Amino acid sequence: MENALNEHGQPIGKLVNDWIVPEAPQRKVISGQYCKLVPLDAANHAAELFQAFEKDSLGQNWTYLPYGPFQELDQFHMWLSEQSEKVDPLFFAVVEAESGFAVGVASFMRIAPSMGTIEIGHIHFSPALQGTVAATEALYLMLQNVFALGYRRCEWKCNAFNEASRRAALRLGFSFEGIFRQAGVVKGRNRDTAWFSMLDNEWPVLCQAFELWLKPANFSSGGNQLQRLSELTKNAIVKFT
């Protein structure tokens, strides 16, 4: 990293030239080929999401989230209504293109335009969405939106015990930055938080990787991927010593 020296001979960060403070993400539909991100609306999405999340009969997908599981639709609808009114986190429903059903949620959060930073979080994909092309495309659409707006840094954080989320971050091309110990208390238990980041100067290479992976030609007639996304993104990941 290039640094400069101030008048005291102290190292300081390089000047950030020609950067314009971005706007916050808007509550609007973001469309892709396999899915679209629709601003969360309890009236439109609660029943479909509740049904989709019920397929996780053991409730294990709620373990690392600070809320849930919800046993009753009315309870879930109330929670969803509260979230849909917020601008940070800004929640979206992931609507599958083929079925037209909402099968997951994700949000932009910790939105700090003046700092050029934003986080993607509150990700909860139902069993119907997990492991699908639509799941990857949903996150690609969010990242594309982040950097198109002009953010310099996108963050991904998760419970340090959440191995699935940590693997997902690396697969997407986020770089692991470390563990924040005793970062919080969630559901009465200690939470250490794993931090990952992706920078604007890394996005062009990663964007190409996503677009190559998402091409229909990357999938066999049986729907199996020919190239793994992790193989396409691994060279963009920064490893800190």
PDB file of C-alpha atoms in Angstrom:
ATOM      1  CA  MET A   1       0.000   0.000   0.000  1.00  0.00           C
ATOM      2  CA  GLU A   2       1.369   3.387  -0.986  1.00  0.00           C
ATOM      3  CA  ASN A   3       1.674   5.896   1.838  1.00  0.00           C
ATOM      4  CA  ALA A   4       2.872   9.452   2.078  1.00  0.00           C
ATOM      5  CA  LEU A   5       4.664  11.342   4.835  1.00  0.00           C
ATOM      6  CA  ASN A   6       3.241  14.429   6.500  1.00  0.00           C
ATOM      7  CA  GLU A   7       5.198  17.486   7.594  1.00  0.00           C
ATOM      8  CA  HIS A   8       6.214  15.608  10.764  1.00  0.00           C
ATOM      9  CA  GLY A   9       7.659  12.706   8.823  1.00  0.00           C
ATOM     10  CA  GLN A  10       4.820  10.451   9.897  1.00  0.00           C
ATOM     11  CA  PRO A  11       3.356   7.947   7.402  1.00  0.00           C
ATOM     12  CA  ILE A  12      -0.195   8.782   6.357  1.00  0.00           C
ATOM     13  CA  GLY A  13      -2.634   7.268   3.891  1.00  0.00           C
ATOM     14  CA  LYS A  14      -2.500   8.182   0.238  1.00  0.00           C
ATOM     15  CA  LEU A  15      -4.850  10.853  -1.046  1.00  0.00           C
ATOM     16  CA  VAL A  16      -8.161   9.635  -2.413  1.00  0.00           C
ATOM     17  CA  ASN A  17      -8.573  11.610  -5.602  1.00  0.00           C
ATOM     18  CA  ASP A  18     -11.561  11.819  -7.937  1.00  0.00           C
ATOM     19  CA  TRP A  19     -13.828   9.910  -5.592  1.00  0.00           C
ATOM     20  CA  ILE A  20     -17.388  11.098  -5.150  1.00  0.00           C
ATOM     21  CA  VAL A  21     -19.425  10.186  -2.078  1.00  0.00           C
ATOM     22  CA  PRO A  22     -21.979   7.627  -3.319  1.00  0.00           C
ATOM     23  CA  GLU A  23     -25.705   7.583  -2.779  1.00  0.00           C
ATOM     24  CA  ALA A  24     -27.319   5.092  -0.468  1.00  0.00           C
ATOM     25  CA  PRO A  25     -28.870   2.053  -2.188  1.00  0.00           C
ATOM     26  CA  GLN A  26     -32.434   2.660  -3.252  1.00  0.00           C
ATOM     27  CA  ARG A  27     -35.552   0.681  -2.523  1.00  0.00           C
ATOM     28  CA  LYS A  28     -35.991  -0.581  -6.069  1.00  0.00           C
ATOM     29  CA  VAL A  29     -36.060  -3.874  -7.937  1.00  0.00           C
ATOM     30  CA  ILE A  30     -32.679  -5.258  -9.057  1.00  0.00           C
ATOM     31  CA  SER A  31     -33.221  -7.798 -11.821  1.00  0.00           C
ATOM     32  CA  GLY A  32     -31.091 -10.677 -13.016  1.00  0.00           C
ATOM     33  CA  GLN A  33     -31.533 -13.708 -15.243  1.00  0.00           C
ATOM     34  CA  TYR A  34     -32.281 -16.263 -12.521  1.00  0.00           C
ATOM     35  CA  CYS A  35     -33.731 -14.048  -9.815  1.00  0.00           C
ATOM     36  CA  LYS A  36     -34.590 -10.519  -8.862  1.00  0.00           C
ATOM     37  CA  LEU A  37     -34.152  -8.593  -5.646  1.00  0.00           C
ATOM     38  CA  VAL A  38     -37.400  -6.960  -4.628  1.00  0.00           C
ATOM     39  CA  PRO A  39     -37.684  -4.463  -1.757  1.00  0.00           C
ATOM     40  CA  LEU A  40     -39.039  -6.419   1.176  1.00  0.00           C
ATOM     41  CA  ASP A  41     -42.768  -6.048   1.722  1.00  0.00           C
ATOM     42  CA  ALA A  42     -44.521  -8.067   4.399  1.00  0.00           C
ATOM     43  CA  ALA A  43     -47.864  -8.065   2.599  1.00  0.00           C
ATOM     44  CA  ASN A  44     -46.322  -9.541  -0.540  1.00  0.00           C
ATOM     45  CA  HIS A  45     -43.560 -11.719   0.872  1.00  0.00           C
ATOM     46  CA  ALA A  46     -44.349 -12.922   4.399  1.00  0.00           C
ATOM     47  CA  ALA A  47     -46.426 -15.981   3.478  1.00  0.00           C
ATOM     48  CA  GLU A  48     -44.055 -17.137   0.723  1.00  0.00           C
ATOM     49  CA  LEU A  49     -40.938 -16.653   2.846  1.00  0.00           C
ATOM     50  CA  PHE A  50     -42.496 -18.344   5.862  1.00  0.00           C
ATOM     51  CA  GLN A  51     -43.380 -21.338   3.707  1.00  0.00           C
ATOM     52  CA  ALA A  52     -39.896 -21.414   2.173  1.00  0.00           C
ATOM     53  CA  PHE A  53     -38.136 -21.158   5.548  1.00  0.00           C
ATOM     54  CA  GLU A  54     -40.353 -23.926   6.979  1.00  0.00           C
ATOM     55  CA  LYS A  55     -38.516 -26.379   4.696  1.00  0.00           C
ATOM     56  CA  ASP A  56     -35.641 -25.992   7.144  1.00  0.00           C
ATOM     57  CA  SER A  57     -37.531 -28.235   9.545  1.00  0.00           C
ATOM     58  CA  LEU A  58     -34.727 -28.319  12.131  1.00  0.00           C
ATOM     59  CA  GLY A  59     -34.368 -24.535  12.167  1.00  0.00           C
ATOM     60  CA  GLN A  60     -30.592 -24.748  11.772  1.00  0.00           C
ATOM     61  CA  ASN A  61     -30.460 -21.875   9.275  1.00  0.00           C
ATOM     62  CA  TRP A  62     -31.493 -19.506  12.093  1.00  0.00           C
ATOM     63  CA  THR A  63     -28.666 -20.515  14.448  1.00  0.00           C
ATOM     64  CA  TYR A  64     -26.293 -17.666  13.684  1.00  0.00           C
ATOM     65  CA  LEU A  65     -28.911 -14.982  13.067  1.00  0.00           C
ATOM     66  CA  PRO A  66     -29.824 -12.651  15.964  1.00  0.00           C
ATOM     67  CA  TYR A  67     -33.544 -13.452  15.548  1.00  0.00           C
ATOM     68  CA  GLY A  68     -35.759 -16.425  14.767  1.00  0.00           C
ATOM     69  CA  PRO A  69     -36.829 -19.084  14.231  1.00  0.00           C
ATOM     70  CA  PHE A  70     -40.447 -17.990  13.988  1.00  0.00           C
ATOM     71  CA  GLN A  71     -43.060 -20.589  14.842  1.00  0.00           C
ATOM     72  CA  GLU A  72     -46.135 -18.699  13.646  1.00  0.00           C
ATOM     73  CA  LEU A  73     -46.840 -16.753  10.462  1.00  0.00           C
ATOM     74  CA  ASP A  74     -48.293 -13.812  12.424  1.00  0.00           C
ATOM     75  CA  GLN A  75     -45.103 -13.513  14.456  1.00  0.00           C
ATOM     76  CA  PHE A  76     -42.969 -13.672  11.306  1.00  0.00           C
ATOM     77  CA  HIS A  77     -45.225 -11.166   9.510  1.00  0.00           C
ATOM     78  CA  MET A  78     -44.815  -8.681  12.369  1.00  0.00           C
ATOM     79  CA  TRP A  79     -41.032  -9.013  12.311  1.00  0.00           C
ATOM     80  CA  LEU A  80     -40.953  -8.690   8.521  1.00  0.00           C
ATOM     81  CA  SER A  81     -43.124  -5.563   8.684  1.00  0.00           C
ATOM     82  CA  GLU A  82     -40.656  -3.933  11.063  1.00  0.00           C
ATOM     83  CA  GLN A  83     -37.699  -4.758   8.829  1.00  0.00           C
ATOM     84  CA  SER A  84     -39.365  -3.601   5.628  1.00  0.00           C
ATOM     85  CA  GLU A  85     -39.760  -0.079   7.042  1.00  0.00           C
ATOM     86  CA  LYS A  86     -36.048   0.387   7.691  1.00  0.00           C
ATOM     87  CA  VAL A  87     -33.527   2.020   5.371  1.00  0.00           C
ATOM     88  CA  ASP A  88     -30.535   0.497   7.210  1.00  0.00           C
ATOM     89  CA  PRO A  89     -30.594  -2.423   7.021  1.00  0.00           C
ATOM     90  CA  LEU A  90     -32.326  -2.197   3.651  1.00  0.00           C
ATOM     91  CA  PHE A  91     -33.924  -5.596   3.116  1.00  0.00           C
ATOM     92  CA  PHE A  92     -34.718  -7.311  -0.181  1.00  0.00           C
ATOM     93  CA  ALA A  93     -36.600 -10.495  -0.926  1.00  0.00           C
ATOM     94  CA  VAL A  94     -34.884 -12.841  -3.364  1.00  0.00           C
ATOM     95  CA  VAL A  95     -37.569 -13.808  -5.867  1.00  0.00           C
ATOM     96  CA  GLU A  96     -36.824 -16.818  -8.053  1.00  0.00           C
ATOM     97  CA  ALA A  97     -37.368 -16.016 -11.730  1.00  0.00           C
ATOM     98  CA  GLU A  98     -38.733 -19.432 -12.698  1.00  0.00           C
ATOM     99  CA  SER A  99     -41.280 -19.827  -9.903  1.00  0.00           C
ATOM    100  CA  GLY A 100     -41.918 -16.175  -9.069  1.00  0.00           C
ATOM    101  CA  PHE A 101     -41.757 -17.017  -5.358  1.00  0.00           C
ATOM    102  CA  ALA A 102     -39.764 -15.256  -2.649  1.00  0.00           C
ATOM    103  CA  VAL A 103     -37.288 -17.829  -1.337  1.00  0.00           C
ATOM    104  CA  GLY A 104     -34.777 -15.785   0.653  1.00  0.00           C
ATOM    105  CA  VAL A 105     -33.749 -12.398   2.010  1.00  0.00           C
ATOM    106  CA  ALA A 106     -30.602 -10.286   2.102  1.00  0.00           C
ATOM    107  CA  SER A 107     -29.838  -6.693   2.963  1.00  0.00           C
ATOM    108  CA  PHE A 108     -27.531  -3.757   2.549  1.00  0.00           C
ATOM    109  CA  MET A 109     -26.513  -2.598   6.023  1.00  0.00           C
ATOM    110  CA  ARG A 110     -24.096  -0.376   7.931  1.00  0.00           C
ATOM    111  CA  ILE A 111     -24.431   1.961   4.983  1.00  0.00           C
ATOM    112  CA  ALA A 112     -21.837   4.748   5.329  1.00  0.00           C
ATOM    113  CA  PRO A 113     -21.650   6.759   2.089  1.00  0.00           C
ATOM    114  CA  SER A 114     -19.245   9.364   3.507  1.00  0.00           C
ATOM    115  CA  MET A 115     -16.809   6.580   4.387  1.00  0.00           C
ATOM    116  CA  GLY A 116     -17.388   4.706   1.128  1.00  0.00           C
ATOM    117  CA  THR A 117     -18.277   1.502   3.000  1.00  0.00           C
ATOM    118  CA  ILE A 118     -21.281  -0.794   3.045  1.00  0.00           C
ATOM    119  CA  GLU A 119     -22.038  -4.319   4.217  1.00  0.00           C
ATOM    120  CA  ILE A 120     -24.083  -7.160   2.778  1.00  0.00           C
ATOM    121  CA  GLY A 121     -25.759  -9.073   5.575  1.00  0.00           C
ATOM    122  CA  HIS A 122     -28.883 -10.576   7.126  1.00  0.00           C
ATOM    123  CA  ILE A 123     -28.590 -13.258   4.468  1.00  0.00           C
ATOM    124  CA  HIS A 124     -31.120 -16.020   4.938  1.00  0.00           C
ATOM    125  CA  PHE A 125     -31.609 -18.319   1.970  1.00  0.00           C
ATOM    126  CA  SER A 126     -34.206 -21.058   2.228  1.00  0.00           C
ATOM    127  CA  PRO A 127     -33.368 -24.664   1.304  1.00  0.00           C
ATOM    128  CA  ALA A 128     -35.033 -24.024  -2.075  1.00  0.00           C
ATOM    129  CA  LEU A 129     -32.513 -21.251  -2.803  1.00  0.00           C
ATOM    130  CA  GLN A 130     -29.341 -22.588  -1.196  1.00  0.00           C
ATOM    131  CA  GLY A 131     -26.774 -23.940  -3.629  1.00  0.00           C
ATOM    132  CA  THR A 132     -28.598 -22.661  -6.714  1.00  0.00           C
ATOM    133  CA  VAL A 133     -27.413 -20.401  -9.507  1.00  0.00           C
ATOM    134  CA  ALA A 134     -30.029 -17.883  -8.364  1.00  0.00           C
ATOM    135  CA  ALA A 135     -28.429 -17.719  -4.910  1.00  0.00           C
ATOM    136  CA  THR A 136     -25.063 -16.777  -6.384  1.00  0.00           C
ATOM    137  CA  GLU A 137     -26.640 -14.349  -8.827  1.00  0.00           C
ATOM    138  CA  ALA A 138     -28.502 -12.596  -6.008  1.00  0.00           C
ATOM    139  CA  LEU A 139     -25.230 -11.792  -4.261  1.00  0.00           C
ATOM    140  CA  TYR A 140     -23.590 -10.835  -7.558  1.00  0.00           C
ATOM    141  CA  LEU A 141     -26.435  -8.361  -8.184  1.00  0.00           C
ATOM    142  CA  MET A 142     -25.901  -6.834  -4.747  1.00  0.00           C
ATOM    143  CA  LEU A 143     -22.151  -6.498  -5.262  1.00  0.00           C
ATOM    144  CA  GLN A 144     -22.664  -5.045  -8.720  1.00  0.00           C
ATOM    145  CA  ASN A 145     -25.009  -2.457  -7.250  1.00  0.00           C
ATOM    146  CA  VAL A 146     -22.563  -1.588  -4.454  1.00  0.00           C
ATOM    147  CA  PHE A 147     -19.660  -0.816  -6.758  1.00  0.00           C
ATOM    148  CA  ALA A 148     -21.773   0.795  -9.472  1.00  0.00           C
ATOM    149  CA  LEU A 149     -22.904   3.298  -6.839  1.00  0.00           C
ATOM    150  CA  GLY A 150     -19.259   4.099  -6.088  1.00  0.00           C
ATOM    151  CA  TYR A 151     -18.550   2.428  -2.742  1.00  0.00           C
ATOM    152  CA  ARG A 152     -14.890   1.697  -2.085  1.00  0.00           C
ATOM    153  CA  ARG A 153     -15.360  -1.220   0.299  1.00  0.00           C
ATOM    154  CA  CYS A 154     -17.984  -3.905   0.765  1.00  0.00           C
ATOM    155  CA  GLU A 155     -17.961  -5.919   3.975  1.00  0.00           C
ATOM    156  CA  TRP A 156     -19.151  -9.413   4.887  1.00  0.00           C
ATOM    157  CA  LYS A 157     -19.288 -10.362   8.556  1.00  0.00           C
ATOM    158  CA  CYS A 158     -20.487 -13.498  10.274  1.00  0.00           C
ATOM    159  CA  ASN A 159     -20.307 -15.445  13.487  1.00  0.00           C
ATOM    160  CA  ALA A 160     -16.823 -16.951  13.578  1.00  0.00           C
ATOM    161  CA  PHE A 161     -18.389 -20.387  14.119  1.00  0.00           C
ATOM    162  CA  ASN A 162     -20.469 -20.056  10.937  1.00  0.00           C
ATOM    163  CA  GLU A 163     -18.295 -22.110   8.608  1.00  0.00           C
ATOM    164  CA  ALA A 164     -20.864 -22.052   5.789  1.00  0.00           C
ATOM    165  CA  SER A 165     -20.881 -18.252   5.725  1.00  0.00           C
ATOM    166  CA  ARG A 166     -17.091 -18.088   5.877  1.00  0.00           C
ATOM    167  CA  ARG A 167     -16.793 -20.501   2.940  1.00  0.00           C
ATOM    168  CA  ALA A 168     -19.370 -18.487   1.007  1.00  0.00           C
ATOM    169  CA  ALA A 169     -17.437 -15.249   1.553  1.00  0.00           C
ATOM    170  CA  LEU A 170     -14.232 -16.765   0.173  1.00  0.00           C
ATOM    171  CA  ARG A 171     -16.058 -18.354  -2.755  1.00  0.00           C
ATOM    172  CA  LEU A 172     -17.473 -14.949  -3.691  1.00  0.00           C
ATOM    173  CA  GLY A 173     -14.025 -13.352  -3.587  1.00  0.00           C
ATOM    174  CA  PHE A 174     -14.059 -11.605  -0.219  1.00  0.00           C
ATOM    175  CA  SER A 175     -10.732 -11.448   1.615  1.00  0.00           C
ATOM    176  CA  PHE A 176     -10.570 -12.607   5.236  1.00  0.00           C
ATOM    177  CA  GLU A 177      -9.338  -9.839   7.530  1.00  0.00           C
ATOM    178  CA  GLY A 178      -9.493 -11.447  10.951  1.00  0.00           C
ATOM    179  CA  ILE A 179     -11.601 -12.186  14.029  1.00  0.00           C
ATOM    180  CA  PHE A 180     -13.086  -9.561  16.330  1.00  0.00           C
ATOM    181  CA  ARG A 181     -13.184 -11.324  19.693  1.00  0.00           C
ATOM    182  CA  GLN A 182     -16.212 -10.864  21.959  1.00  0.00           C
ATOM    183  CA  ALA A 183     -17.756  -8.594  19.357  1.00  0.00           C
ATOM    184  CA  GLY A 184     -21.218  -9.017  20.834  1.00  0.00           C
ATOM    185  CA  VAL A 185     -23.763 -11.083  22.711  1.00  0.00           C
ATOM    186  CA  VAL A 186     -26.325 -12.784  20.458  1.00  0.00           C
ATOM    187  CA  LYS A 187     -29.160 -14.907  21.817  1.00  0.00           C
ATOM    188  CA  GLY A 188     -27.429 -14.820  25.184  1.00  0.00           C
ATOM    189  CA  ARG A 189     -24.159 -16.242  23.852  1.00  0.00           C
ATOM    190  CA  ASN A 190     -20.784 -14.738  23.075  1.00  0.00           C
ATOM    191  CA  ARG A 191     -20.179 -13.906  19.441  1.00  0.00           C
ATOM    192  CA  ASP A 192     -16.757 -13.606  17.875  1.00  0.00           C
ATOM    193  CA  THR A 193     -17.114 -12.037  14.440  1.00  0.00           C
ATOM    194  CA  ALA A 194     -15.179 -12.974  11.299  1.00  0.00           C
ATOM    195  CA  TRP A 195     -14.564  -9.982   9.000  1.00  0.00           C
ATOM    196  CA  PHE A 196     -14.207 -10.123   5.211  1.00  0.00           C
ATOM    197  CA  SER A 197     -13.928  -7.350   2.649  1.00  0.00           C
ATOM    198  CA  MET A 198     -13.965  -6.671  -1.076  1.00  0.00           C
ATOM    199  CA  LEU A 199     -12.560  -3.443  -2.542  1.00  0.00           C
ATOM    200  CA  ASP A 200     -13.543  -1.435  -5.584  1.00  0.00           C
ATOM    201  CA  ASN A 201     -10.201  -2.060  -7.298  1.00  0.00           C
ATOM    202  CA  GLU A 202     -10.766  -5.813  -6.919  1.00  0.00           C
ATOM    203  CA  TRP A 203     -14.271  -5.756  -8.344  1.00  0.00           C
ATOM    204  CA  PRO A 204     -13.464  -5.603 -12.097  1.00  0.00           C
ATOM    205  CA  VAL A 205     -11.656  -8.963 -11.957  1.00  0.00           C
ATOM    206  CA  LEU A 206     -14.261 -10.467  -9.657  1.00  0.00           C
ATOM    207  CA  CYS A 207     -17.104  -9.155 -11.791  1.00  0.00           C
ATOM    208  CA  GLN A 208     -15.626 -10.940 -14.812  1.00  0.00           C
ATOM    209  CA  ALA A 209     -15.387 -14.126 -12.732  1.00  0.00           C
ATOM    210  CA  PHE A 210     -19.061 -13.918 -11.762  1.00  0.00           C
ATOM    211  CA  GLU A 211     -20.182 -13.201 -15.306  1.00  0.00           C
ATOM    212  CA  LEU A 212     -18.150 -16.101 -16.677  1.00  0.00           C
ATOM    213  CA  TRP A 213     -19.540 -18.444 -14.019  1.00  0.00           C
ATOM    214  CA  LEU A 214     -23.133 -17.321 -14.621  1.00  0.00           C
ATOM    215  CA  LYS A 215     -23.008 -17.962 -18.391  1.00  0.00           C
ATOM    216  CA  PRO A 216     -25.316 -20.809 -19.461  1.00  0.00           C
ATOM    217  CA  ALA A 217     -22.305 -22.370 -21.203  1.00  0.00           C
ATOM    218  CA  ASN A 218     -20.755 -22.962 -17.773  1.00  0.00           C
ATOM    219  CA  PHE A 219     -23.424 -25.527 -16.957  1.00  0.00           C
ATOM    220  CA  SER A 220     -23.984 -28.984 -18.385  1.00  0.00           C
ATOM    221  CA  SER A 221     -27.340 -30.159 -19.679  1.00  0.00           C
ATOM    222  CA  GLY A 222     -27.891 -31.633 -16.220  1.00  0.00           C
ATOM    223  CA  GLY A 223     -27.246 -28.284 -14.554  1.00  0.00           C
ATOM    224  CA  ASN A 224     -23.802 -29.125 -13.166  1.00  0.00           C
ATOM    225  CA  GLN A 225     -21.224 -26.337 -13.117  1.00  0.00           C
ATOM    226  CA  LEU A 226     -18.189 -26.846 -15.338  1.00  0.00           C
ATOM    227  CA  GLN A 227     -16.012 -24.239 -13.625  1.00  0.00           C
ATOM    228  CA  ARG A 228     -16.255 -23.527  -9.916  1.00  0.00           C
ATOM    229  CA  LEU A 229     -16.696 -19.904  -8.890  1.00  0.00           C
ATOM    230  CA  SER A 230     -14.083 -20.376  -6.179  1.00  0.00           C
ATOM    231  CA  GLU A 231     -11.513 -21.249  -8.848  1.00  0.00           C
ATOM    232  CA  LEU A 232     -12.369 -18.092 -10.770  1.00  0.00           C
ATOM    233  CA  THR A 233     -12.199 -15.757  -7.764  1.00  0.00           C
ATOM    234  CA  LYS A 234      -9.317 -17.209  -5.740  1.00  0.00           C
ATOM    235  CA  ASN A 235      -6.567 -15.137  -7.381  1.00  0.00           C
ATOM    236  CA  ALA A 236      -8.301 -11.883  -6.400  1.00  0.00           C
ATOM    237  CA  ILE A 237      -8.346 -12.778  -2.704  1.00  0.00           C
ATOM    238  CA  VAL A 238      -5.785 -10.953  -0.567  1.00  0.00           C
ATOM    239  CA  LYS A 239      -4.084 -13.016   2.107  1.00  0.00           C
ATOM    240  CA  PHE A 240      -2.761 -11.067   5.091  1.00  0.00           C
ATOM    241  CA  THR A 241       0.243 -12.208   7.083  1.00  0.00           C
TER     242      THR A 241
END
